[in-house]
Amino acid sequence: MSDVINSPVARGQGRPADDLGALVFYSEFDEPEPWAEALQQLLPALDFRVHPDIGNPDDVRYALVWRPKPGFFRDFKNIRLVVNLGAGVDSLTNRDDLPDVPISRLSDPGMVALMRSYVHFAVIRYARDMPEFERAKQRRDWHYIHPRPLHHTRVGILGLGALGAAVAESLAGLGFDVRGWDHAAKQVPSVTCFHDPKDWQRFVGELDILVNMMPLTPQTRKFIGAELFDRLPRGAKFVNASRGEVVEEDALVAALRSGHLGGATLDVFENEPLPGDHPFWEMENVYITPHLASITVPEMASRDVAESIRRVHQGQDPLHRIDPRKGY
């Protein structure tokens, strides 16, 4: 543990006169030290505590969490703000232990840049026929495929929230023909955007690559299934960098096995880690990464966290507040 986390203030053993109260940090995936150090620089009066070493839970006014376990919030009677350590807030909705307080997601430039880089990789890999060359190398085969202009590749982004819109705009900037779909009307530079249900078939039926960027909500759970895959042109590719539960995995396996889908790049899954006996592991047309498309960068995101704490301390709304009823 860093000196910041082990300090009397961070452990709740001393309280500065201008104290903001305590923040509890919880994540099984993120290290607390970078967050403690960054927030200590920005908010010296903030008492940073790492679960389970929380001291008196009544001191806690803020929570910085990723996928907190069931019942996590029951001990914190004075909590005033919950900040999610990422963009997807599905683990903070429909809970019975969370009081009616503002919930914020993070949206830092580092997270956006990492997500863009992941989707760029996946889309370019398909657009430039890299899977074919990977297989050719295994055969020691000098297999030439004439490159296609990028604007001949039609990429659909399903979900135009903060990350989806950033991905769509950046792919268009690279030269791809980019279309986007969202439940609400959106405008993204150089991207053809759809939201009217009567345009659904036009959107899905003309794609070479479909990228899922939808959040997980009650409305989007299992949204991507056999019907959607059947509407895609034969040979289309699928990229999932959002949430595994948005996809019907059995339908995806069937579409890949039949050849209707030409390939899939999957970063997220219904069950994580992906079980060793899952069919995806043995499918040559599936590229698997272990839920790392994007992460929060503490030295960048801590500024938003600090500003949200300041605002709530002053009786204002935090940055990037989400609506738990909608799930985003």
Short mmCIF file of C-alpha atoms in Angstrom, two decimals:
data_model
loop_
_atom_site.label_atom_id
_atom_site.label_comp_id
_atom_site.label_asym_id
_atom_site.label_seq_id
_atom_site.Cartn_x
_atom_site.Cartn_y
_atom_site.Cartn_z
CA MET A 1 0.00 0.00 0.00
CA SER A 2 1.18 3.51 -0.72
CA ASP A 3 1.93 6.09 1.99
CA VAL A 4 -1.23 7.91 0.94
CA ILE A 5 -3.46 4.93 1.72
CA ASN A 6 -1.60 4.13 4.94
CA SER A 7 -1.74 7.71 6.23
CA PRO A 8 -3.87 8.44 9.31
CA VAL A 9 -6.22 10.56 7.23
CA ALA A 10 -6.67 7.87 4.61
CA ARG A 11 -7.34 5.27 7.31
CA GLY A 12 -9.86 7.48 9.09
CA GLN A 13 -7.63 8.05 12.18
CA GLY A 14 -7.41 11.80 11.77
CA ARG A 15 -9.82 14.39 10.41
CA PRO A 16 -8.73 17.75 8.95
CA ALA A 17 -10.78 20.76 9.93
CA ASP A 18 -11.99 21.40 6.37
CA ASP A 19 -12.72 17.71 5.81
CA LEU A 20 -14.99 16.60 2.97
CA GLY A 21 -15.79 13.30 4.64
CA ALA A 22 -14.62 9.88 3.58
CA LEU A 23 -14.61 8.06 0.25
CA VAL A 24 -14.69 4.28 0.12
CA PHE A 25 -12.95 2.53 -2.78
CA TYR A 26 -13.99 -0.94 -3.93
CA SER A 27 -12.82 -2.93 -6.94
CA GLU A 28 -11.53 -6.45 -7.42
CA PHE A 29 -9.82 -5.37 -10.65
CA ASP A 30 -8.39 -1.88 -10.05
CA GLU A 31 -5.49 -0.92 -7.80
CA PRO A 32 -6.41 1.75 -5.22
CA GLU A 33 -2.99 3.41 -4.97
CA PRO A 34 -3.14 5.47 -8.20
CA TRP A 35 -6.61 6.72 -7.24
CA ALA A 36 -5.55 7.56 -3.69
CA GLU A 37 -2.50 9.48 -4.90
CA ALA A 38 -4.38 11.38 -7.62
CA LEU A 39 -7.29 12.35 -5.38
CA GLN A 40 -4.97 13.31 -2.52
CA GLN A 41 -3.40 15.88 -4.86
CA LEU A 42 -6.75 17.26 -5.94
CA LEU A 43 -8.66 17.01 -2.64
CA PRO A 44 -6.24 16.95 0.32
CA ALA A 45 -9.17 17.07 2.76
CA LEU A 46 -10.74 13.89 1.37
CA ASP A 47 -10.44 10.82 3.59
CA PHE A 48 -9.64 7.95 1.18
CA ARG A 49 -10.45 4.45 2.50
CA VAL A 50 -10.10 1.09 0.80
CA HIS A 51 -12.65 -1.63 1.45
CA PRO A 52 -12.67 -3.56 3.75
CA ASP A 53 -10.49 -1.23 5.87
CA ILE A 54 -13.23 1.41 6.10
CA GLY A 55 -13.15 2.51 9.72
CA ASN A 56 -16.47 4.02 10.83
CA PRO A 57 -18.89 3.55 7.90
CA ASP A 58 -20.91 6.55 9.06
CA ASP A 59 -18.03 8.79 7.89
CA VAL A 60 -18.39 7.62 4.30
CA ARG A 61 -20.09 10.13 1.99
CA TYR A 62 -18.75 8.98 -1.38
CA ALA A 63 -18.12 5.62 -3.04
CA LEU A 64 -15.77 4.94 -5.96
CA VAL A 65 -16.62 1.41 -7.04
CA TRP A 66 -16.54 -1.24 -9.73
CA ARG A 67 -19.06 -4.10 -9.52
CA PRO A 68 -19.63 -3.89 -5.74
CA LYS A 69 -20.80 -7.11 -4.17
CA PRO A 70 -24.48 -7.53 -3.17
CA GLY A 71 -25.33 -5.64 0.01
CA PHE A 72 -22.19 -3.51 -0.22
CA PHE A 73 -23.96 -0.19 0.40
CA ARG A 74 -26.09 -1.23 3.39
CA ASP A 75 -23.52 -0.09 5.98
CA PHE A 76 -23.15 3.40 4.53
CA LYS A 77 -25.98 5.46 5.99
CA ASN A 78 -24.60 8.87 5.02
CA ILE A 79 -23.52 8.25 1.46
CA ARG A 80 -24.22 11.14 -0.92
CA LEU A 81 -22.59 10.09 -4.22
CA VAL A 82 -21.61 6.88 -6.00
CA VAL A 83 -19.05 7.07 -8.81
CA ASN A 84 -18.72 4.06 -11.09
CA LEU A 85 -15.18 3.09 -12.10
CA GLY A 86 -16.06 2.90 -15.76
CA ALA A 87 -18.71 3.71 -18.35
CA GLY A 88 -21.05 0.72 -17.90
CA VAL A 89 -23.23 1.17 -14.82
CA ASP A 90 -25.33 -2.01 -15.03
CA SER A 91 -23.94 -3.28 -11.70
CA LEU A 92 -25.38 -0.20 -9.95
CA THR A 93 -28.93 -0.42 -11.27
CA ASN A 94 -31.81 -2.46 -9.88
CA ARG A 95 -30.08 -2.94 -6.51
CA ASP A 96 -31.91 -3.18 -3.19
CA ASP A 97 -29.01 -1.84 -1.08
CA LEU A 98 -28.34 1.49 -2.78
CA PRO A 99 -30.09 4.61 -1.45
CA ASP A 100 -31.53 7.28 -3.71
CA VAL A 101 -28.32 9.24 -4.31
CA PRO A 102 -26.68 10.50 -7.52
CA ILE A 103 -24.76 7.91 -9.53
CA SER A 104 -22.03 9.07 -11.91
CA ARG A 105 -20.09 7.20 -14.55
CA LEU A 106 -16.58 8.06 -15.64
CA SER A 107 -15.85 9.48 -19.06
CA ASP A 108 -12.20 10.41 -19.23
CA PRO A 109 -10.11 10.97 -22.37
CA GLY A 110 -7.91 7.98 -21.58
CA MET A 111 -10.90 5.62 -21.49
CA VAL A 112 -12.22 7.00 -24.77
CA ALA A 113 -8.81 6.70 -26.44
CA LEU A 114 -8.42 3.07 -25.38
CA MET A 115 -11.90 2.14 -26.62
CA ARG A 116 -11.23 3.84 -29.94
CA SER A 117 -7.97 1.95 -30.31
CA TYR A 118 -9.63 -1.41 -29.61
CA VAL A 119 -12.46 -0.91 -32.10
CA HIS A 120 -10.03 0.50 -34.67
CA PHE A 121 -7.97 -2.68 -34.32
CA ALA A 122 -10.98 -4.96 -34.70
CA VAL A 123 -12.47 -3.10 -37.66
CA ILE A 124 -9.17 -2.64 -39.51
CA ARG A 125 -8.27 -6.30 -38.94
CA TYR A 126 -11.40 -7.31 -40.86
CA ALA A 127 -11.32 -4.50 -43.43
CA ARG A 128 -7.71 -5.35 -44.38
CA ASP A 129 -8.33 -9.15 -44.40
CA MET A 130 -5.88 -9.85 -41.59
CA PRO A 131 -7.60 -13.10 -40.51
CA GLU A 132 -6.97 -14.45 -44.00
CA PHE A 133 -3.28 -13.56 -43.78
CA GLU A 134 -3.02 -15.09 -40.30
CA ARG A 135 -4.33 -18.38 -41.68
CA ALA A 136 -2.11 -18.09 -44.77
CA LYS A 137 0.98 -17.72 -42.59
CA GLN A 138 0.17 -20.97 -40.83
CA ARG A 139 0.08 -22.64 -44.27
CA ARG A 140 3.27 -20.83 -45.41
CA ASP A 141 1.14 -19.48 -48.25
CA TRP A 142 1.94 -16.15 -49.95
CA HIS A 143 -1.78 -15.33 -50.26
CA TYR A 144 -2.40 -11.99 -51.96
CA ILE A 145 -5.76 -10.21 -51.52
CA HIS A 146 -6.09 -6.89 -53.29
CA PRO A 147 -6.83 -4.14 -50.74
CA ARG A 148 -10.23 -2.41 -50.88
CA PRO A 149 -10.61 1.33 -50.31
CA LEU A 150 -11.71 1.92 -46.73
CA HIS A 151 -14.85 3.76 -47.78
CA HIS A 152 -16.08 0.52 -49.35
CA THR A 153 -16.31 -1.04 -45.86
CA ARG A 154 -19.63 -0.26 -44.19
CA VAL A 155 -19.36 -0.18 -40.40
CA GLY A 156 -22.39 0.03 -38.14
CA ILE A 157 -22.15 1.26 -34.56
CA LEU A 158 -25.02 0.03 -32.41
CA GLY A 159 -25.35 2.56 -29.57
CA LEU A 160 -24.24 6.18 -29.88
CA GLY A 161 -23.58 7.11 -26.27
CA ALA A 162 -20.38 8.85 -25.21
CA LEU A 163 -18.12 5.95 -26.20
CA GLY A 164 -20.15 4.81 -29.20
CA ALA A 165 -20.26 8.28 -30.71
CA ALA A 166 -16.51 8.75 -30.19
CA VAL A 167 -15.80 5.41 -31.88
CA ALA A 168 -18.13 6.17 -34.79
CA GLU A 169 -16.66 9.62 -35.45
CA SER A 170 -13.07 8.33 -35.29
CA LEU A 171 -13.79 5.45 -37.71
CA ALA A 172 -15.36 7.93 -40.12
CA GLY A 173 -12.23 10.04 -39.79
CA LEU A 174 -10.17 7.05 -40.91
CA GLY A 175 -12.24 6.85 -44.08
CA PHE A 176 -14.78 4.11 -43.36
CA ASP A 177 -18.43 4.36 -44.38
CA VAL A 178 -19.91 4.61 -40.87
CA ARG A 179 -23.57 4.34 -39.87
CA GLY A 180 -24.90 4.56 -36.33
CA TRP A 181 -28.06 3.44 -34.57
CA ASP A 182 -29.46 4.70 -31.27
CA HIS A 183 -32.89 4.68 -29.65
CA ALA A 184 -32.84 8.50 -29.69
CA ALA A 185 -31.98 10.86 -32.50
CA LYS A 186 -28.24 11.57 -32.52
CA GLN A 187 -25.91 13.61 -34.69
CA VAL A 188 -22.31 12.50 -35.12
CA PRO A 189 -19.99 14.26 -37.60
CA SER A 190 -19.51 12.30 -40.86
CA VAL A 191 -21.74 9.45 -39.60
CA THR A 192 -25.14 8.52 -41.02
CA CYS A 193 -27.34 8.18 -37.93
CA PHE A 194 -30.58 6.23 -37.61
CA HIS A 195 -33.14 5.94 -34.83
CA ASP A 196 -36.51 5.42 -36.53
CA PRO A 197 -37.65 1.75 -36.34
CA LYS A 198 -38.66 1.87 -40.01
CA ASP A 199 -34.98 2.37 -40.88
CA TRP A 200 -33.79 -0.64 -38.86
CA GLN A 201 -33.58 -3.02 -41.81
CA ARG A 202 -31.77 -0.40 -43.90
CA PHE A 203 -29.22 0.01 -41.10
CA VAL A 204 -28.61 -3.67 -40.37
CA GLY A 205 -29.02 -5.03 -43.89
CA GLU A 206 -26.19 -3.05 -45.49
CA LEU A 207 -23.30 -3.63 -43.06
CA ASP A 208 -19.98 -5.35 -43.48
CA ILE A 209 -19.08 -5.00 -39.78
CA LEU A 210 -21.43 -4.47 -36.82
CA VAL A 211 -19.95 -3.05 -33.60
CA ASN A 212 -21.98 -3.30 -30.40
CA MET A 213 -21.56 -0.30 -28.09
CA MET A 214 -24.93 -0.48 -26.31
CA PRO A 215 -25.08 -0.35 -22.51
CA LEU A 216 -26.66 -3.23 -20.64
CA THR A 217 -30.18 -2.29 -19.58
CA PRO A 218 -33.41 -4.28 -19.17
CA GLN A 219 -34.30 -3.19 -22.72
CA THR A 220 -30.97 -4.22 -24.28
CA ARG A 221 -30.44 -7.54 -22.49
CA LYS A 222 -30.30 -10.26 -25.22
CA PHE A 223 -31.18 -7.59 -27.79
CA ILE A 224 -28.66 -8.97 -30.27
CA GLY A 225 -29.86 -12.40 -31.27
CA ALA A 226 -30.81 -14.66 -34.15
CA GLU A 227 -33.16 -12.18 -35.78
CA LEU A 228 -30.52 -9.46 -35.94
CA PHE A 229 -27.80 -11.82 -37.15
CA ASP A 230 -30.10 -13.14 -39.89
CA ARG A 231 -30.69 -9.61 -41.13
CA LEU A 232 -26.97 -8.92 -41.55
CA PRO A 233 -25.53 -9.66 -44.99
CA ARG A 234 -23.93 -13.10 -45.22
CA GLY A 235 -20.27 -12.93 -44.26
CA ALA A 236 -20.63 -9.81 -42.09
CA LYS A 237 -18.40 -9.52 -39.02
CA PHE A 238 -19.42 -8.74 -35.45
CA VAL A 239 -17.49 -6.86 -32.74
CA ASN A 240 -18.65 -6.72 -29.13
CA ALA A 241 -16.87 -4.21 -26.89
CA SER A 242 -19.85 -3.39 -24.67
CA ARG A 243 -21.44 -6.07 -22.47
CA GLY A 244 -21.73 -9.80 -23.04
CA GLU A 245 -25.30 -9.97 -21.75
CA VAL A 246 -26.52 -7.79 -24.64
CA VAL A 247 -25.94 -10.79 -26.93
CA GLU A 248 -27.68 -14.16 -27.13
CA GLU A 249 -24.52 -16.27 -27.17
CA ASP A 250 -26.22 -19.41 -28.48
CA ALA A 251 -27.51 -17.43 -31.46
CA LEU A 252 -24.05 -15.97 -32.05
CA VAL A 253 -22.46 -19.43 -31.97
CA ALA A 254 -25.06 -20.71 -34.44
CA ALA A 255 -24.56 -17.77 -36.83
CA LEU A 256 -20.78 -18.26 -36.77
CA ARG A 257 -21.00 -22.03 -37.27
CA SER A 258 -23.39 -21.67 -40.21
CA GLY A 259 -21.08 -19.20 -41.93
CA HIS A 260 -23.74 -16.51 -42.02
CA LEU A 261 -21.44 -14.48 -39.79
CA GLY A 262 -17.93 -14.44 -41.15
CA GLY A 263 -16.25 -13.74 -37.83
CA ALA A 264 -16.49 -12.13 -34.42
CA THR A 265 -14.15 -10.16 -32.17
CA LEU A 266 -15.37 -10.50 -28.59
CA ASP A 267 -14.08 -8.67 -25.54
CA VAL A 268 -17.07 -9.33 -23.26
CA PHE A 269 -19.10 -12.42 -22.44
CA GLU A 270 -22.17 -13.52 -20.56
CA ASN A 271 -19.97 -15.32 -18.02
CA GLU A 272 -16.49 -14.00 -17.22
CA PRO A 273 -13.92 -15.43 -17.20
CA LEU A 274 -15.12 -17.29 -20.26
CA PRO A 275 -15.53 -20.98 -19.24
CA GLY A 276 -12.91 -23.30 -20.67
CA ASP A 277 -15.52 -25.50 -22.33
CA HIS A 278 -17.24 -22.66 -24.19
CA PRO A 279 -17.50 -23.18 -27.98
CA PHE A 280 -15.90 -19.80 -28.68
CA TRP A 281 -12.47 -21.12 -27.67
CA GLU A 282 -12.37 -23.65 -30.53
CA MET A 283 -13.88 -21.47 -33.25
CA GLU A 284 -11.26 -20.25 -35.72
CA ASN A 285 -13.41 -17.29 -36.74
CA VAL A 286 -13.65 -15.92 -33.19
CA TYR A 287 -11.02 -13.56 -31.74
CA ILE A 288 -11.14 -13.38 -27.92
CA THR A 289 -9.79 -10.74 -25.53
CA PRO A 290 -10.38 -10.80 -21.74
CA HIS A 291 -12.57 -7.70 -21.16
CA LEU A 292 -9.86 -5.10 -21.71
CA ALA A 293 -11.14 -2.96 -24.58
CA SER A 294 -11.00 0.07 -22.31
CA ILE A 295 -10.07 0.91 -18.74
CA THR A 296 -10.26 4.03 -16.63
CA VAL A 297 -7.02 6.02 -16.41
CA PRO A 298 -6.81 7.38 -12.82
CA GLU A 299 -4.55 10.35 -13.52
CA MET A 300 -7.11 11.62 -16.06
CA ALA A 301 -10.40 10.44 -14.57
CA SER A 302 -9.58 11.62 -11.03
CA ARG A 303 -10.23 15.20 -12.11
CA ASP A 304 -13.84 14.37 -12.89
CA VAL A 305 -14.21 12.43 -9.64
CA ALA A 306 -12.83 15.35 -7.64
CA GLU A 307 -15.11 17.83 -9.42
CA SER A 308 -18.16 15.64 -8.76
CA ILE A 309 -17.27 15.44 -5.06
CA ARG A 310 -16.86 19.22 -4.89
CA ARG A 311 -20.21 19.72 -6.56
CA VAL A 312 -22.08 17.30 -4.32
CA HIS A 313 -20.39 18.81 -1.26
CA GLN A 314 -21.82 22.16 -2.39
CA GLY A 315 -25.30 20.76 -3.00
CA GLN A 316 -24.99 20.54 -6.79
CA ASP A 317 -25.31 17.68 -9.29
CA PRO A 318 -22.16 15.69 -10.11
CA LEU A 319 -20.65 15.29 -13.55
CA HIS A 320 -21.87 12.50 -15.88
CA ARG A 321 -24.91 11.64 -13.76
CA ILE A 322 -26.85 8.64 -14.98
CA ASP A 323 -30.54 7.72 -14.67
CA PRO A 324 -30.77 4.37 -12.83
CA ARG A 325 -34.21 3.75 -14.35
CA LYS A 326 -32.74 3.88 -17.85
CA GLY A 327 -29.44 2.23 -16.97
CA TYR A 328 -27.26 4.92 -18.59
#
